[in-house]
PDB file of C-alpha atoms in Angstrom:
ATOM      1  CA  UNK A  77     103.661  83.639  99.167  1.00 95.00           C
ATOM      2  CA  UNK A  78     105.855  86.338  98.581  1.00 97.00           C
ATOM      3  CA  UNK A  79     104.727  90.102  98.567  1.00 97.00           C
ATOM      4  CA  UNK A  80     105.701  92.854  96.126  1.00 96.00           C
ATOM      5  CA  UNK A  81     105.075  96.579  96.951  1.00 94.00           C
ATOM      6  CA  UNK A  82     101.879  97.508  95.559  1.00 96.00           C
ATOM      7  CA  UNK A  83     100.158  94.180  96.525  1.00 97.00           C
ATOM      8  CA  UNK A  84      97.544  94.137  99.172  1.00 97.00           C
ATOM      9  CA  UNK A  85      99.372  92.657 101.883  1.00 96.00           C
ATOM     10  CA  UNK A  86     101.441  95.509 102.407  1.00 97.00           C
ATOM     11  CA  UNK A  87      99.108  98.512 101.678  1.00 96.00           C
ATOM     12  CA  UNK A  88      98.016 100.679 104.441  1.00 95.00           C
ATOM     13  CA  UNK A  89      94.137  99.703 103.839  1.00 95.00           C
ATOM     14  CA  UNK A  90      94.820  95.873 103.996  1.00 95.00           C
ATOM     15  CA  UNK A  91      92.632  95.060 107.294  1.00 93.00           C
ATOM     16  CA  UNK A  92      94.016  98.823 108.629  1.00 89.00           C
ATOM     17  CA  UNK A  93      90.232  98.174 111.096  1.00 87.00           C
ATOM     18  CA  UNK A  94      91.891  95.394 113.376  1.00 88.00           C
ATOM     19  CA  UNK A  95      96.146  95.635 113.223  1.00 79.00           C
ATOM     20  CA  UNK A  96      96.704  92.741 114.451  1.00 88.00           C
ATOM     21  CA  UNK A  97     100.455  90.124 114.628  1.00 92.00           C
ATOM     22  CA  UNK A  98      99.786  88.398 111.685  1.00 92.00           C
ATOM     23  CA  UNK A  99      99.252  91.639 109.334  1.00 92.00           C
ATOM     24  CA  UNK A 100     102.467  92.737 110.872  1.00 92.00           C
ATOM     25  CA  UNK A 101     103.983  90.082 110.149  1.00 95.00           C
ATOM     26  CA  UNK A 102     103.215  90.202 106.594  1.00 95.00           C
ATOM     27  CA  UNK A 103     104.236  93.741 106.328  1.00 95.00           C
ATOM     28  CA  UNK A 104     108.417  93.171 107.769  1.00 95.00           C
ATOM     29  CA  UNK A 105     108.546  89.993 106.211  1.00 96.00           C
ATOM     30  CA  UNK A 106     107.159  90.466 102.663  1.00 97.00           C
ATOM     31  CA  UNK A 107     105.529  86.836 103.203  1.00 97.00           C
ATOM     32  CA  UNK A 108     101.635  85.467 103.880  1.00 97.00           C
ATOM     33  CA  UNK A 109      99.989  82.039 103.669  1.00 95.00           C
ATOM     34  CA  UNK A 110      97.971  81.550 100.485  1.00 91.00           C
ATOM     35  CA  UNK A 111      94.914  81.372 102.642  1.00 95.00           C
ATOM     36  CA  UNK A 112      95.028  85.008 104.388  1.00 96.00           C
ATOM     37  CA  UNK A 113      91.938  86.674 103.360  1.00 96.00           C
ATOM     38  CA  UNK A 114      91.709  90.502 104.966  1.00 96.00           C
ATOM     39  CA  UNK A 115      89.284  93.430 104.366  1.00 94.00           C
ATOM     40  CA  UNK A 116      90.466  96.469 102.625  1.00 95.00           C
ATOM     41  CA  UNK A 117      89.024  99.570 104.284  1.00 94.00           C
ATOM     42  CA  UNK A 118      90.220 102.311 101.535  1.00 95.00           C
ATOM     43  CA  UNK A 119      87.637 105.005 101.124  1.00 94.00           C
ATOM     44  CA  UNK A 120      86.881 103.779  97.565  1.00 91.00           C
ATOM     45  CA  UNK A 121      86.004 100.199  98.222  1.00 87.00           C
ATOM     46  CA  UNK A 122      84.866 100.209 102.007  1.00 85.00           C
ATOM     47  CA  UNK A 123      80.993 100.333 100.744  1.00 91.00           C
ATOM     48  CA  UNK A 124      81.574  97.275  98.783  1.00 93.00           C
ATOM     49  CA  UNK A 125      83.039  95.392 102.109  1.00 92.00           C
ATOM     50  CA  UNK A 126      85.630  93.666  99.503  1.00 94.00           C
ATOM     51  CA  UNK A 127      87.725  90.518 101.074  1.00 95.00           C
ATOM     52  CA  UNK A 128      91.157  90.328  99.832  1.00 96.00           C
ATOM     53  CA  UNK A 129      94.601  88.381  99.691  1.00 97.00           C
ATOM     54  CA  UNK A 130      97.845  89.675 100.290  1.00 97.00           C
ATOM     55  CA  UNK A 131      98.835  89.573  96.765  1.00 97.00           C
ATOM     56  CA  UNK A 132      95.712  91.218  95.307  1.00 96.00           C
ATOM     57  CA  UNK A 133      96.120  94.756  94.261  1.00 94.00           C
ATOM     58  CA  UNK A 134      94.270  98.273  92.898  1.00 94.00           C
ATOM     59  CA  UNK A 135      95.380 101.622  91.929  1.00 93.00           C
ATOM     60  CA  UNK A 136      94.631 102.618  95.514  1.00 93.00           C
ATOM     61  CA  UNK A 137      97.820 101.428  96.571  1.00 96.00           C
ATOM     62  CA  UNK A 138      98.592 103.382 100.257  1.00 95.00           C
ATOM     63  CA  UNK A 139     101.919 101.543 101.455  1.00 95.00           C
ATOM     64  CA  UNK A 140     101.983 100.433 105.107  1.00 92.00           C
ATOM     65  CA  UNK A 141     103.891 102.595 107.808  1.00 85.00           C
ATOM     66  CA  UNK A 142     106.748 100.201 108.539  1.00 73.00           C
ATOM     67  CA  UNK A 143     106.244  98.189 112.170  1.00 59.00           C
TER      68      UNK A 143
END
């Protein structure tokens, strides 16, 4: 799948716990399997624990320091 700017995969909070290859990955090359599921750790959301794709998105948008 192909990421836009403002989408979860490329946001700062998008499993920002446990940086890992794969979320690096998905960060320089705008791309991520449809089956990726991550956390999102932003301040707003963390007590809710909420699993999310690359492509979902909030207003809490943070974007990703490039790798």
């Amino acid at each position: 799948m192909q990421i836009s700017n403002g989408q979860c995969g490329l946001c700062s909070h998008f499993g920002e716990t446990h940086r890992d290859n794969n979320l690096i990955s998905i960060v320089t090359s705008h791309q991520a399997e449809a089956t990726v599921v991550d956390e999102c750790g932003h301040p707003k959301h963390a007590s809710l624990h909420l699993k999310v794709t690359p492509i979902s998105g909030c207003d809490g948008f943070s974007p990703a320091a490039a790798a």
